[in-house]
XYZ file of C-alpha atoms in Angstrom:
392
model
C 64.531 167.941 -171.879
C 66.152 171.331 -172.644
C 69.458 171.570 -174.620
C 71.296 174.453 -176.107
C 69.552 173.798 -179.374
C 66.049 173.564 -177.845
C 63.666 171.120 -176.226
C 64.049 167.407 -177.042
C 60.474 165.971 -177.483
C 61.349 162.492 -178.445
C 63.347 160.134 -180.710
C 62.570 158.656 -184.074
C 64.834 156.155 -185.830
C 67.105 156.703 -182.839
C 67.438 160.393 -183.705
C 66.745 163.025 -181.035
C 63.990 165.431 -182.151
C 64.480 168.969 -180.766
C 62.192 172.040 -181.043
C 63.895 175.428 -181.027
C 62.257 178.224 -179.073
C 61.643 180.310 -182.283
C 59.322 177.466 -183.565
C 56.810 178.324 -180.762
C 56.507 181.798 -182.270
C 55.714 180.273 -185.686
C 53.205 177.910 -184.147
C 51.403 180.906 -182.356
C 51.638 183.029 -185.509
C 50.260 180.244 -187.901
C 47.531 179.327 -185.528
C 46.456 183.059 -185.263
C 46.622 183.639 -188.948
C 44.535 180.576 -189.774
C 41.972 181.137 -186.946
C 41.437 184.783 -187.722
C 41.761 185.057 -191.554
C 41.978 181.764 -193.618
C 39.496 179.529 -191.831
C 36.759 182.028 -191.525
C 37.099 182.691 -195.203
C 37.287 179.147 -196.310
C 34.675 177.670 -193.747
C 32.233 180.469 -192.750
C 29.602 180.116 -190.101
C 31.685 178.509 -187.331
C 32.441 179.601 -183.719
C 35.783 181.284 -182.803
C 36.596 178.323 -180.685
C 36.307 175.993 -183.589
C 38.451 178.243 -185.724
C 41.161 178.405 -183.125
C 41.058 174.657 -182.561
C 41.326 173.950 -186.262
C 44.160 176.559 -186.438
C 46.023 174.788 -183.829
C 45.507 171.321 -185.385
C 46.529 172.668 -188.782
C 49.788 174.110 -187.234
C 50.565 170.818 -185.620
C 49.889 169.000 -188.959
C 52.344 171.459 -190.688
C 54.947 170.734 -187.843
C 54.641 166.991 -188.532
C 54.969 167.574 -192.289
C 58.363 169.436 -191.726
C 59.428 166.596 -189.410
C 58.548 163.874 -191.928
C 60.536 165.926 -194.656
C 63.597 165.889 -192.473
C 63.139 162.293 -191.658
C 63.130 161.572 -195.378
C 66.599 162.884 -195.505
C 67.706 161.005 -192.417
C 66.294 157.653 -193.587
C 68.402 157.786 -196.777
C 71.478 159.066 -194.908
C 71.286 156.129 -192.441
C 71.275 153.750 -195.236
C 74.677 155.178 -196.129
C 75.795 154.820 -192.656
C 75.959 158.592 -191.975
C 75.297 159.339 -188.308
C 72.570 161.868 -187.474
C 73.204 163.996 -184.396
C 69.617 165.355 -184.177
C 66.859 167.012 -186.061
C 66.014 170.618 -184.979
C 62.705 172.293 -185.940
C 63.028 176.016 -185.762
C 61.430 179.256 -187.249
C 62.213 178.461 -190.897
C 61.381 174.738 -190.913
C 63.906 172.096 -189.848
C 67.445 170.727 -190.276
C 68.932 167.375 -189.853
C 72.385 167.481 -188.315
C 74.510 164.965 -190.172
C 77.800 164.201 -188.647
C 79.690 163.676 -191.867
C 79.155 164.341 -195.680
C 77.758 161.927 -198.141
C 80.451 159.485 -199.515
C 79.550 160.043 -203.225
C 77.718 162.308 -205.511
C 74.939 159.775 -205.965
C 74.488 159.558 -202.091
C 74.407 163.333 -201.880
C 71.734 163.661 -204.476
C 69.512 160.905 -203.136
C 69.826 162.303 -199.530
C 68.923 165.731 -200.776
C 65.976 164.739 -202.944
C 64.433 162.604 -200.279
C 62.919 165.374 -198.275
C 61.015 167.031 -201.272
C 59.884 163.679 -202.324
C 58.230 163.038 -199.000
C 56.656 166.487 -198.988
C 55.216 165.892 -202.515
C 53.903 162.502 -201.344
C 52.154 164.086 -198.315
C 50.816 166.793 -200.597
C 49.506 164.403 -203.234
C 47.945 162.177 -200.447
C 46.087 165.140 -198.922
C 45.016 166.761 -202.114
C 43.871 163.346 -203.408
C 41.813 162.668 -200.326
C 40.235 166.184 -200.660
C 39.380 165.371 -204.417
C 37.650 162.144 -203.453
C 36.018 163.734 -200.442
C 34.444 166.441 -202.415
C 32.468 163.982 -204.359
C 30.711 162.705 -201.216
C 27.792 164.224 -199.109
C 29.520 166.505 -196.689
C 28.566 167.622 -193.248
C 30.493 170.227 -191.070
C 33.045 167.712 -189.868
C 33.913 166.455 -193.220
C 33.962 169.939 -194.665
C 36.379 170.881 -191.914
C 38.599 167.828 -192.644
C 38.432 168.802 -196.403
C 39.616 172.400 -195.708
C 42.452 171.097 -193.386
C 43.534 168.468 -195.868
C 43.546 170.981 -198.702
C 45.709 173.471 -196.678
C 48.174 170.732 -195.451
C 48.406 169.338 -198.939
C 48.996 172.710 -200.671
C 51.663 173.709 -198.054
C 53.524 170.467 -198.452
C 53.600 171.024 -202.221
C 54.978 174.513 -201.651
C 57.511 173.142 -199.176
C 58.687 170.686 -201.702
C 58.959 173.231 -204.544
C 60.613 175.769 -202.346
C 63.272 173.348 -201.239
C 64.099 172.548 -204.891
C 65.527 176.010 -205.437
C 69.073 175.276 -206.656
C 70.830 177.207 -203.892
C 72.856 175.764 -201.169
C 71.954 174.704 -198.330
C 68.380 174.194 -199.605
C 67.832 170.608 -200.886
C 67.861 171.861 -204.414
C 71.363 173.440 -203.780
C 72.471 170.070 -202.498
C 71.347 168.393 -205.459
C 73.179 170.962 -207.493
C 76.254 170.289 -205.521
C 75.915 166.527 -206.220
C 75.916 167.352 -209.857
C 78.836 169.662 -209.724
C 80.769 167.178 -207.521
C 80.199 164.383 -210.122
C 81.271 166.716 -213.004
C 84.397 168.221 -211.335
C 85.258 165.455 -208.895
C 85.929 168.230 -206.380
C 83.526 168.327 -203.385
C 84.791 171.502 -201.913
C 84.729 173.415 -205.138
C 81.164 172.059 -205.741
C 80.083 173.351 -202.296
C 81.576 176.748 -202.981
C 79.747 177.066 -206.297
C 76.370 175.943 -204.967
C 76.769 178.200 -202.055
C 77.271 180.991 -204.573
C 74.036 180.055 -206.050
C 72.463 180.203 -202.603
C 73.762 183.711 -202.054
C 72.218 184.697 -205.497
C 68.838 183.222 -204.717
C 68.986 184.809 -201.157
C 69.401 188.191 -202.664
C 66.589 187.594 -205.194
C 64.235 186.375 -202.683
C 64.937 189.369 -200.240
C 64.517 191.856 -203.123
C 61.215 190.202 -204.186
C 59.974 190.299 -200.716
C 60.959 193.925 -200.285
C 59.064 194.822 -203.614
C 55.990 192.940 -202.457
C 56.014 194.998 -199.215
C 56.263 198.247 -201.029
C 53.675 197.317 -203.491
C 51.223 196.205 -200.675
C 51.747 199.307 -198.599
C 51.317 201.600 -201.603
C 48.117 199.638 -202.658
C 49.570 198.370 -205.930
C 48.473 194.934 -204.738
C 46.193 193.887 -201.870
C 47.496 195.000 -198.472
C 47.244 191.516 -196.943
C 50.285 190.548 -199.091
C 52.506 192.577 -196.833
C 52.857 189.475 -194.559
C 53.816 187.346 -197.424
C 56.526 189.922 -198.488
C 57.874 189.961 -194.921
C 58.152 186.163 -194.944
C 59.770 186.173 -198.424
C 62.308 188.683 -197.370
C 63.122 186.924 -193.997
C 63.573 183.605 -195.930
C 65.835 185.304 -198.483
C 67.892 186.858 -195.634
C 68.140 183.589 -193.976
C 69.189 181.655 -197.189
C 71.761 184.389 -197.853
C 73.244 184.138 -194.317
C 73.495 180.224 -194.365
C 74.931 180.203 -197.819
C 77.561 182.635 -196.758
C 78.420 180.383 -193.787
C 78.439 177.359 -195.960
C 80.815 179.002 -198.484
C 83.069 179.928 -195.551
C 83.012 176.344 -194.194
C 83.883 174.920 -197.560
C 87.019 177.071 -197.726
C 87.936 175.809 -194.236
C 87.342 172.272 -195.043
C 89.384 172.598 -198.210
C 92.374 174.049 -196.161
C 92.033 171.189 -193.538
C 92.152 168.522 -196.239
C 95.550 169.728 -197.132
C 96.930 169.551 -193.592
C 98.526 166.275 -192.385
C 97.401 164.931 -189.025
C 101.268 164.523 -188.244
C 101.598 168.250 -188.626
C 99.030 169.018 -185.868
C 99.558 166.169 -183.381
C 101.141 166.181 -180.048
C 104.224 164.018 -180.138
C 104.961 163.902 -176.336
C 102.198 161.490 -175.444
C 101.617 160.455 -171.864
C 100.242 156.904 -171.685
C 98.785 155.044 -168.673
C 99.683 151.361 -167.910
C 96.718 149.122 -167.996
C 97.385 147.336 -164.782
C 97.336 150.227 -162.328
C 94.409 150.972 -160.315
C 91.944 153.845 -161.115
C 92.785 155.724 -158.057
C 96.481 155.681 -159.079
C 95.610 156.823 -162.485
C 93.598 159.742 -161.167
C 96.429 160.890 -158.792
C 99.373 160.252 -160.952
C 98.030 161.147 -164.480
C 94.734 163.009 -164.600
C 95.541 165.256 -161.636
C 99.176 165.550 -162.388
C 98.942 166.374 -166.031
C 95.538 167.935 -166.271
C 94.492 165.985 -169.438
C 90.994 164.797 -169.939
C 92.061 161.483 -171.477
C 95.031 159.171 -171.898
C 95.916 156.111 -174.184
C 96.368 152.967 -172.262
C 99.424 150.652 -172.842
C 99.845 146.836 -172.189
C 103.238 145.389 -172.947
C 104.212 148.472 -175.027
C 101.130 148.178 -177.223
C 98.099 150.542 -177.269
C 95.100 148.623 -176.059
C 92.596 151.350 -175.173
C 91.786 154.916 -174.177
C 90.582 156.112 -170.753
C 88.868 159.507 -170.058
C 87.199 161.458 -167.393
C 83.995 160.261 -168.673
C 85.119 156.658 -168.012
C 86.164 157.555 -164.475
C 82.662 158.997 -163.742
C 80.994 155.797 -164.567
C 82.783 154.127 -161.582
C 81.705 154.870 -157.906
C 84.449 156.742 -156.051
C 84.794 154.012 -153.452
C 85.685 151.399 -156.186
C 88.629 153.378 -157.534
C 91.083 151.610 -155.286
C 89.894 148.223 -156.318
C 89.333 148.662 -160.080
C 92.217 148.558 -162.645
C 92.420 150.962 -165.670
C 92.071 147.931 -168.136
C 88.540 147.263 -166.617
C 87.138 150.749 -167.446
C 88.987 151.751 -170.585
C 87.412 151.881 -174.029
C 89.149 149.354 -176.406
C 90.951 150.948 -179.535
C 89.015 150.706 -182.700
C 89.041 152.440 -186.054
C 87.182 155.373 -184.861
C 89.743 155.963 -182.135
C 92.886 156.021 -184.298
C 94.109 157.789 -187.485
C 97.161 157.498 -189.696
C 100.186 159.805 -189.592
C 99.485 161.024 -193.292
C 95.702 161.270 -193.056
C 94.154 164.733 -193.282
C 93.095 166.904 -190.430
C 89.674 167.118 -192.014
C 89.409 163.269 -191.923
C 90.438 163.493 -188.163
C 87.641 165.933 -187.432
C 85.133 163.769 -189.229
C 86.272 160.730 -187.264
C 86.006 162.616 -184.092
C 82.399 163.677 -184.972
C 81.328 160.060 -185.597
C 83.058 158.703 -182.428
C 82.517 159.529 -178.901
C 85.526 161.673 -178.009
C 87.493 164.680 -178.902
C 90.939 163.067 -179.462
C 92.462 160.463 -181.687
C 95.549 158.300 -181.405
C 97.952 158.847 -184.285
C 99.604 155.496 -185.373
C 102.397 154.716 -187.660
C 101.587 151.082 -188.339
C 101.003 149.562 -184.829
C 103.283 152.215 -183.161
C 101.755 155.184 -181.289
C 103.489 158.353 -182.480
C 101.215 161.116 -181.230
C 97.773 162.366 -180.225
C 95.593 164.827 -182.067
C 92.658 166.787 -180.539
C 90.009 168.926 -182.066
C 91.294 171.955 -180.178
C 94.866 171.386 -181.514
C 93.538 171.311 -185.064
C 91.727 174.637 -184.771
C 94.700 176.182 -183.032
C 97.005 175.093 -185.847
C 94.592 176.750 -188.311
C 94.414 179.962 -186.408
C 98.127 180.173 -186.113
C 98.716 179.929 -189.852
C 98.235 183.755 -189.999
C 95.800 186.300 -191.234
C 96.053 185.514 -194.863
C 94.216 182.278 -194.515
C 91.598 183.746 -192.262
C 90.978 186.313 -194.858
C 90.650 183.660 -197.648
C 88.186 181.717 -195.456
C 85.933 184.729 -194.872
C 85.461 185.649 -198.541
């Protein structure tokens, strides 16, 4: 299944697993590198077909290692009831898309450190198996397994160590943010500071990669290290870019936390009676007003929400027979928000729910409606000064 983020290849723990198109390039490159350079050196005397088969198998095992690393994050996050939108595997590894932030510094630290722990466990298991296997009589097949085990083990150790670099958004940067958050009791300030660390390490890695390329091309070091320098520079640039985005997002979130839902909501709310037919609702409300959803009232009380998505679940020929109360979604905590709650909390609640709008309540009284687009429109209308602050 193809989505905007890549191909969905399955689900684990209920989480969609997607592969970005860029990962296919990495798979091909890793397979080629192993089949033409590493494996002939580590395991001489085999056929090209065996080298390519082993290279492909090693690339798949490394792919599974990255996936398990991300699942480690997700497993801990799910224990804190943090919804996971998907896991995407791409050119620089993988990322778990969490729909809200950790509730406490402790949770943030445990979620961050879970991935490297999984990588170290895989690395220790593989390298331990290689150590035991080397003491046994070996044939070609066992020798090949030992080479693959050593490769996968050492790469997992490297993945774990690299992710512990204390620069956001790497796992080490998230652990750093947890510590800064616990120390300052300010999540957004902690995010900004750990993102600055990410920017710094991004520059350092890029410069180190550039120096390695220069050294290899001028024969100060072995010429084969050019590839390592290129990867190091690309990873540094990627870390710098993502840290910059994270810093900007932290500034935006900090601004949203200071905006009341009551300041961005629409006060003129159009509501649908619960006892009218779906056909009447479509004609008199959806078509007449052009909105994608409406609150549903019964005896003056809000009892649900009905949207175009709900209409699409009902065959057109049944619209004249079914009433709105039969297809609406009942109101729950994820569909409402208080008048004085922040716009940031509203966005987080939309992300964990199923819609892009919330009912704004003053006690049990409906006073407005807030949408994702209305919040961002309000932010944009605040003027250039805030936009400049966000971009620094």
